[in-house]
Tab-separated table of C-alpha atoms in Angstrom:
chain	number	residue	atom	x	y	z
A	24	MET	CA	31.157	-7.267	28.649
A	25	ALA	CA	27.279	-6.815	29.457
A	26	LYS	CA	24.847	-4.969	26.835
A	27	PRO	CA	23.973	-1.657	28.304
A	28	LYS	CA	20.353	-1.710	29.628
A	29	VAL	CA	17.342	0.010	27.306
A	30	ILE	CA	15.916	2.482	29.607
A	31	ILE	CA	13.078	4.417	27.910
A	32	GLU	CA	15.239	7.496	27.925
A	33	ASP	CA	17.388	5.006	25.472
A	34	PHE	CA	14.946	4.261	23.494
A	35	ALA	CA	13.394	7.918	23.203
A	36	ASP	CA	16.658	9.159	21.801
A	37	MET	CA	17.426	6.615	19.608
A	38	LEU	CA	14.172	6.647	17.399
A	39	ASN	CA	14.074	10.316	18.127
A	40	PHE	CA	10.917	10.787	19.817
A	41	GLU	CA	10.625	14.167	21.331
A	42	PRO	CA	6.827	14.597	23.111
A	43	GLU	CA	5.526	18.363	22.386
A	44	GLN	CA	5.730	20.385	25.292
A	45	ASN	CA	1.939	19.614	25.771
A	46	THR	CA	2.500	15.931	26.018
A	47	ALA	CA	-0.197	13.303	25.861
A	48	LEU	CA	1.642	12.404	29.021
A	49	ALA	CA	1.042	15.333	30.977
A	50	PRO	CA	-1.326	15.689	33.581
A	51	VAL	CA	-4.840	16.738	32.199
A	52	GLN	CA	-6.710	19.266	34.268
A	53	GLY	CA	-9.071	17.938	36.616
A	54	GLY	CA	-6.027	15.777	37.841
A	55	ILE	CA	-6.717	11.835	38.821
A	56	THR	CA	-9.675	10.490	39.367
A	57	GLU	CA	-11.508	6.582	40.258
A	58	MET	CA	-13.338	4.479	37.888
A	59	ASP	CA	-14.923	0.904	37.832
A	60	PHE	CA	-12.459	-1.771	36.015
A	61	SER	CA	-15.586	-2.759	34.300
A	62	LEU	CA	-15.618	0.040	32.563
A	63	MET	CA	-11.667	0.108	31.570
A	64	GLU	CA	-10.958	-2.130	28.295
A	65	PRO	CA	-7.781	-3.015	27.310
A	66	PHE	CA	-6.010	-1.092	23.858
A	67	PRO	CA	-6.748	-3.284	21.019
A	68	ASN	CA	-3.686	-5.456	19.951
A	69	HIS	CA	-2.440	-4.930	22.678
A	70	ARG	CA	0.481	-7.918	22.524
A	71	PHE	CA	1.890	-6.858	25.591
A	72	LYS	CA	1.956	-9.852	27.941
A	73	LEU	CA	0.433	-9.673	31.502
A	74	TYR	CA	2.520	-10.548	34.857
A	75	GLU	CA	2.209	-14.149	35.594
A	76	GLY	CA	3.715	-16.418	38.182
A	77	GLN	CA	5.720	-14.358	41.327
A	78	GLN	CA	5.908	-11.668	39.075
A	79	LEU	CA	1.978	-11.233	39.684
A	80	ALA	CA	1.461	-12.416	43.148
A	81	ASP	CA	4.321	-9.485	43.899
A	82	MET	CA	1.969	-6.987	42.285
A	83	VAL	CA	-1.328	-8.265	43.713
A	84	ASP	CA	0.692	-8.199	47.340
A	85	SER	CA	1.392	-4.667	47.115
A	86	VAL	CA	-2.223	-3.753	46.027
A	87	HIS	CA	-3.217	-5.558	49.251
A	88	GLN	CA	-0.592	-3.421	51.252
A	89	PHE	CA	-0.937	-0.126	49.411
A	90	GLY	CA	-3.680	-0.149	46.815
A	91	ILE	CA	-2.574	1.073	43.022
A	92	LEU	CA	0.004	3.956	43.568
A	93	LEU	CA	0.490	4.691	40.153
A	94	PRO	CA	-2.405	5.744	38.374
A	95	ILE	CA	-4.021	3.400	35.299
A	96	ILE	CA	-3.938	5.746	32.181
A	97	LEU	CA	-7.240	5.636	29.824
A	98	TRP	CA	-8.329	7.036	26.456
A	99	HIS	CA	-11.481	8.331	26.771
A	100	THR	CA	-12.474	7.892	22.636
A	101	GLU	CA	-14.452	9.797	20.105
A	102	ASP	CA	-16.760	6.773	20.618
A	103	GLY	CA	-17.295	6.932	24.530
A	104	ARG	CA	-15.148	4.095	24.975
A	105	HIS	CA	-11.730	3.858	27.445
A	106	LEU	CA	-9.058	1.723	26.651
A	107	ILE	CA	-6.725	1.334	28.701
A	108	LEU	CA	-3.423	3.230	27.804
A	109	SER	CA	-1.002	2.100	30.857
A	110	GLY	CA	-1.525	0.089	33.764
A	111	HIS	CA	-3.149	-3.716	32.115
A	112	ASN	CA	-1.358	-5.301	34.697
A	113	ARG	CA	-2.321	-3.175	37.824
A	114	ARG	CA	-6.153	-3.508	36.154
A	115	ASN	CA	-5.390	-7.266	37.188
A	116	ALA	CA	-3.707	-7.209	39.966
A	117	GLY	CA	-6.070	-5.323	41.448
A	118	GLN	CA	-9.121	-7.442	40.553
A	119	LEU	CA	-7.154	-10.089	41.870
A	120	ALA	CA	-6.753	-8.430	45.038
A	121	GLY	CA	-10.557	-7.757	45.775
A	122	LEU	CA	-11.053	-4.238	43.654
A	123	ILE	CA	-13.638	-2.870	42.176
A	124	LYS	CA	-11.889	0.547	40.594
A	125	GLY	CA	-9.092	2.005	40.742
A	126	PRO	CA	-7.188	5.736	40.496
A	127	VAL	CA	-6.950	6.595	36.704
A	128	ILE	CA	-6.147	10.041	34.164
A	129	ILE	CA	-8.349	9.919	31.131
A	130	LYS	CA	-6.709	11.557	28.067
A	131	GLU	CA	-8.921	12.829	25.102
A	132	ASN	CA	-8.233	14.192	21.997
A	133	LEU	CA	-5.561	11.636	21.037
A	134	THR	CA	-4.601	10.444	17.783
A	135	HIS	CA	-4.250	6.723	17.376
A	136	ASP	CA	-0.727	7.259	16.945
A	137	GLU	CA	-0.273	9.218	19.923
A	138	ALA	CA	-2.120	6.336	22.016
A	139	VAL	CA	0.194	3.555	20.654
A	140	LEU	CA	2.741	6.065	21.863
A	141	ILE	CA	1.971	6.397	25.155
A	142	VAL	CA	1.989	2.384	24.698
A	143	THR	CA	4.901	1.663	24.065
A	144	GLU	CA	6.704	4.205	26.082
A	145	THR	CA	4.615	3.596	29.157
A	146	ASN	CA	5.780	-0.179	28.386
A	147	LEU	CA	9.516	0.414	28.054
A	148	ARG	CA	8.842	2.731	31.367
A	149	GLN	CA	8.116	-0.275	33.838
A	150	ARG	CA	10.387	-3.146	31.912
A	151	SER	CA	13.213	-3.699	30.232
A	152	PHE	CA	13.500	-4.082	26.550
A	153	SER	CA	16.270	-6.832	27.474
A	154	ASP	CA	12.937	-8.689	29.483
A	155	MET	CA	10.671	-8.071	27.053
A	156	SER	CA	9.590	-11.483	24.499
A	157	HIS	CA	10.261	-11.777	20.884
A	158	SER	CA	6.455	-10.427	20.044
A	159	GLU	CA	6.372	-7.707	22.704
A	160	ARG	CA	9.848	-6.441	21.097
A	161	ALA	CA	8.290	-6.700	17.969
A	162	TYR	CA	5.070	-5.015	18.467
A	163	CYS	CA	6.375	-2.311	20.516
A	164	LEU	CA	9.155	-1.574	17.525
A	165	ALA	CA	6.386	-1.640	14.875
A	166	GLN	CA	4.207	0.284	16.652
A	167	HIS	CA	6.912	3.171	17.034
A	168	TYR	CA	7.872	2.878	13.511
A	169	GLU	CA	4.224	3.002	12.402
A	170	ALA	CA	3.625	5.853	14.659
A	171	LEU	CA	7.482	7.956	14.171
A	172	LYS	CA	7.000	7.492	9.709
A	173	SER	CA	3.886	9.204	9.860
A	174	GLN	CA	5.369	12.244	11.682
A	175	GLY	CA	8.309	12.632	9.630
A	176	LYS	CA	10.842	12.439	12.033
A	177	ARG	CA	14.485	10.232	11.413
A	178	ASN	CA	14.265	9.912	8.109
A	179	ASP	CA	17.436	8.221	8.106
A	180	LEU	CA	16.786	5.477	10.227
A	181	LEU	CA	13.606	5.096	9.198
A	182	GLN	CA	14.798	4.767	5.703
A	183	GLU	CA	17.034	2.171	6.607
A	184	ILE	CA	14.439	0.014	8.181
A	185	GLU	CA	11.903	0.829	5.286
A	186	ARG	CA	14.895	-1.000	2.792
A	187	LEU	CA	15.770	-3.886	5.414
A	188	LEU	CA	11.655	-4.495	5.089
A	189	ASN	CA	11.746	-4.116	1.382
A	190	PRO	CA	15.253	-5.579	0.601
A	191	HIS	CA	14.811	-6.054	-3.244
A	192	ASP	CA	14.071	-2.248	-3.499
A	193	SER	CA	16.809	-0.998	-2.202
A	194	ASP	CA	18.038	1.688	-3.732
A	195	GLU	CA	21.175	1.208	-6.217
A	196	ASN	CA	22.229	4.833	-6.822
A	197	SER	CA	22.612	5.709	-2.863
A	198	THR	CA	25.980	7.822	-2.980
A	199	SER	CA	28.826	7.084	-1.026
A	200	VAL	CA	27.599	9.912	1.396
A	201	GLN	CA	24.735	8.346	2.047
A	202	LEU	CA	25.791	4.408	2.441
A	203	GLU	CA	28.163	5.942	5.201
A	204	GLN	CA	25.263	7.591	6.979
A	205	LYS	CA	23.732	4.359	7.091
A	206	LEU	CA	26.144	2.583	8.248
A	207	GLU	CA	27.018	5.316	11.180
A	208	SER	CA	23.859	5.239	12.360
A	209	ARG	CA	24.074	1.338	12.446
A	210	GLU	CA	26.829	1.086	14.201
A	211	LYS	CA	25.906	4.150	16.825
A	212	VAL	CA	22.427	1.765	17.642
A	213	GLY	CA	24.393	-0.767	17.777
A	214	GLN	CA	27.337	0.685	20.423
A	215	GLU	CA	25.053	2.573	22.474
A	216	TYR	CA	22.031	0.571	22.489
A	217	GLY	CA	22.677	-3.117	21.533
A	218	LEU	CA	20.557	-2.776	18.806
A	219	SER	CA	21.125	-2.287	15.646
A	220	ALA	CA	19.146	-1.113	12.743
A	221	SER	CA	18.929	-4.289	10.776
A	222	LYS	CA	17.658	-6.289	14.295
A	223	VAL	CA	15.368	-3.447	14.416
A	224	GLY	CA	14.089	-4.266	10.853
A	225	ARG	CA	14.179	-7.470	11.100
A	226	TYR	CA	12.039	-7.432	14.674
A	227	ILE	CA	9.362	-4.921	12.559
A	228	LYS	CA	9.617	-7.632	9.527
A	229	ILE	CA	8.288	-10.261	12.202
A	230	SER	CA	5.515	-8.381	13.481
A	231	THR	CA	3.316	-9.279	10.903
A	232	LEU	CA	3.285	-12.930	11.499
A	233	ILE	CA	-0.404	-14.157	12.424
A	234	GLU	CA	-0.043	-14.522	16.331
A	235	PRO	CA	0.183	-18.245	16.697
A	236	LEU	CA	3.739	-18.264	14.429
A	237	ILE	CA	4.541	-15.742	16.254
A	238	ALA	CA	4.276	-17.159	19.810
A	239	LYS	CA	5.948	-19.963	19.004
A	240	VAL	CA	9.307	-17.654	18.291
A	241	ASP	CA	8.218	-16.802	21.953
A	242	THR	CA	8.569	-20.045	23.073
A	243	GLY	CA	11.614	-21.026	20.901
A	244	GLU	CA	9.832	-23.428	18.133
A	245	ILE	CA	10.785	-21.170	15.789
A	246	ALA	CA	14.100	-19.513	16.319
A	247	PHE	CA	14.548	-15.824	15.320
A	248	LEU	CA	16.229	-15.958	11.949
A	249	ALA	CA	13.790	-18.705	10.565
A	250	ALA	CA	10.825	-16.604	11.654
A	251	TYR	CA	12.544	-13.484	9.638
A	252	ASP	CA	12.787	-15.440	6.657
A	253	LEU	CA	9.132	-16.532	7.245
A	254	SER	CA	7.513	-13.196	7.758
A	255	PHE	CA	8.165	-12.876	4.061
A	256	VAL	CA	5.410	-15.472	3.162
A	257	GLU	CA	2.824	-12.558	3.052
A	258	ASN	CA	-0.196	-14.048	2.502
A	259	ARG	CA	-1.911	-14.772	5.714
A	260	ASN	CA	-4.117	-17.652	4.945
A	261	GLN	CA	-0.469	-19.037	3.671
A	262	GLN	CA	1.196	-18.360	7.461
A	263	GLN	CA	-2.478	-20.199	8.921
A	264	GLN	CA	-1.738	-23.190	7.480
A	265	ILE	CA	2.156	-23.265	7.956
A	266	SER	CA	0.753	-23.344	11.177
A	267	ASP	CA	-1.828	-25.141	11.413
A	268	LEU	CA	0.544	-28.319	9.752
A	269	MET	CA	3.133	-27.390	12.470
A	270	GLU	CA	0.513	-28.301	14.946
A	271	SER	CA	-1.536	-31.181	13.646
A	272	GLU	CA	1.841	-32.815	11.533
A	273	GLY	CA	4.121	-31.404	14.295
A	274	TYR	CA	6.032	-30.091	11.183
A	275	LYS	CA	9.336	-27.949	12.710
A	276	VAL	CA	10.554	-25.040	11.021
A	277	ASP	CA	14.056	-24.738	11.102
A	278	MET	CA	16.178	-21.884	8.891
A	279	LYS	CA	16.729	-24.512	5.515
A	280	LYS	CA	12.944	-24.670	5.508
A	281	ALA	CA	12.455	-21.257	6.626
A	282	GLU	CA	14.590	-20.254	3.751
A	283	LEU	CA	12.617	-22.316	1.108
A	284	LEU	CA	9.345	-21.110	2.058
A	285	ARG	CA	10.340	-17.603	1.413
A	286	SER	CA	12.198	-18.925	-2.023
A	287	TYR	CA	8.885	-19.940	-3.054
A	288	TYR	CA	6.913	-17.605	-2.131
A	289	GLU	CA	8.276	-15.116	-3.659
A	290	THR	CA	8.951	-17.338	-7.009
A	291	GLY	CA	5.660	-17.546	-6.795
A	292	LYS	CA	5.506	-21.283	-6.118
A	293	LEU	CA	4.300	-21.755	-2.906
A	294	THR	CA	1.469	-24.280	-3.097
A	295	ASP	CA	-0.262	-26.897	-0.699
A	296	THR	CA	1.870	-29.346	-1.649
A	297	THR	CA	5.174	-27.484	-2.288
A	298	MET	CA	4.389	-26.573	1.494
A	299	VAL	CA	3.687	-30.212	2.818
A	300	GLN	CA	6.922	-30.996	0.763
A	301	ILE	CA	9.156	-28.330	2.953
A	302	LEU	CA	7.885	-28.879	5.997
A	303	SER	CA	7.816	-32.777	5.983
A	304	GLY	CA	11.777	-32.268	5.127
A	305	GLU	CA	10.994	-34.025	2.056
A	306	LYS	CA	12.452	-30.962	-0.137
A	307	THR	CA	15.271	-30.537	2.146
A	308	ARG	CA	16.605	-33.990	2.328
A	309	LYS	CA	20.170	-34.891	0.091
A	310	LEU	CA	18.663	-37.469	-2.637
A	311	LYS	CA	20.864	-40.294	-2.560
A	312	SER	CA	23.123	-41.007	-5.567
A	313	ASN	CA	23.340	-44.235	-7.765
A	314	LYS	CA	27.273	-43.833	-7.414
A	315	PRO	CA	29.638	-46.265	-6.009
A	316	GLN	CA	31.021	-44.401	-3.137
A	317	PRO	CA	34.207	-43.826	-2.172
A	318	PHE	CA	36.564	-47.063	-0.592
A	319	LYS	CA	39.731	-47.174	0.908
A	320	VAL	CA	41.811	-49.980	0.817
A	321	LYS	CA	44.100	-50.527	3.719
A	322	ALA	CA	47.583	-50.382	4.299
A	323	THR	CA	47.735	-53.919	5.214
A	324	VAL	CA	46.142	-55.280	1.969
A	325	ILE	CA	48.635	-52.665	0.079
A	326	SER	CA	51.691	-54.081	1.399
A	327	LYS	CA	50.556	-57.810	1.116
A	328	TYR	CA	50.934	-57.565	-2.903
A	329	PHE	CA	52.818	-54.332	-3.215
A	330	THR	CA	56.410	-52.723	-2.530
A	331	ASN	CA	57.234	-49.408	-1.092
A	332	GLU	CA	59.168	-48.731	-4.162
A	333	GLN	CA	55.804	-48.219	-6.089
A	334	SER	CA	53.796	-45.322	-7.135
A	335	PRO	CA	50.169	-45.344	-6.285
A	336	LYS	CA	49.544	-44.880	-10.306
A	337	GLU	CA	51.157	-47.982	-10.180
A	338	ILE	CA	49.702	-49.867	-7.625
A	339	GLU	CA	46.557	-48.053	-9.036
A	340	ASP	CA	46.699	-49.558	-12.363
A	341	THR	CA	47.637	-53.339	-11.030
A	342	ILE	CA	44.554	-53.425	-8.926
A	343	ASP	CA	42.547	-52.335	-12.228
A	344	LYS	CA	43.899	-54.614	-14.291
A	345	ALA	CA	43.539	-57.677	-11.181
A	346	LEU	CA	39.385	-56.428	-10.979
A	347	THR	CA	39.489	-56.567	-14.813
A	348	MET	CA	40.728	-60.140	-14.830
A	349	TYR	CA	38.717	-61.401	-11.834
A	350	PHE	CA	35.078	-60.241	-13.219
A	351	GLU	CA	35.881	-60.975	-16.381
A	352	ASN	CA	36.452	-64.617	-15.346
A	353	LEU	CA	33.203	-64.760	-13.060
A	354	ASN	CA	31.597	-63.892	-16.578
A	355	THR	CA	32.797	-66.337	-18.253
A	356	GLU	CA	31.972	-69.339	-15.304
A	357	VAL	CA	28.566	-68.067	-15.351
A	358	VAL	CA	27.781	-68.630	-18.725
A	359	ASP	CA	29.535	-71.773	-18.778
């Protein structure tokens, strides 16, 4: 059965995002106006990728025919900047279509958390969560989590995510009732939205990776679970070293290497040398044993010297004696 498509209403319910009656998304007094594209700035650390290829071409064609139908939402900050909360693709398509301005709705008196919620909510409204890249999902969930945590909403889910983000700080004294509530919350999210609490926690943790590394998750160079373990290397300079080594030396990061990097980091043993040893595969290669490899004597050889009535123990003892005599004679010949 196909997983249900996560739409904006579902996602809002999941994280209990309940806008106030005077929501930041409601039309402001004065309504829609127009503004030059050159006066608009992208939202800082905005990780939702602009449309490309056919999707972008279709949007440019639509703008050519009908103009920009949906206003761009801007945040007029206290320092006088106009940051795009919703409409990065509309502005881009408008510019490519030859326009110099577009319709806007300007929001004022927003907190940063409120602005972030508008960015994530509107992006989820316009595209399916399942269609987003891993980095976009991680960004969206992390921003939602931080904004909602500051508002003190959905404490049960937020505490579960917190535990997933910090597995070593889990509360060993949790009651069975609390545990049951957490399991019910996780199961409900999984059933209704195809997104478990553990998956939410992993996405949020992955969002702490530097841009070059999380981009490799999008391209498939680093698997999702490997990226999760890698995100526990919290030193951003070391993350950058890992990224640089992957680029310069062509090293790959698989699950075993990511687990080792995490383990060495958490035990304070991740140095420049051990990092190279792990990424090059030196630490994950099995050491060759000095012991002789097992050898099986063919049945045709056994049948030449033994009968079916003889037990395996008798055959083994005879072979042992025969080999002892062989090597003793061999050593005698060498001495002579």
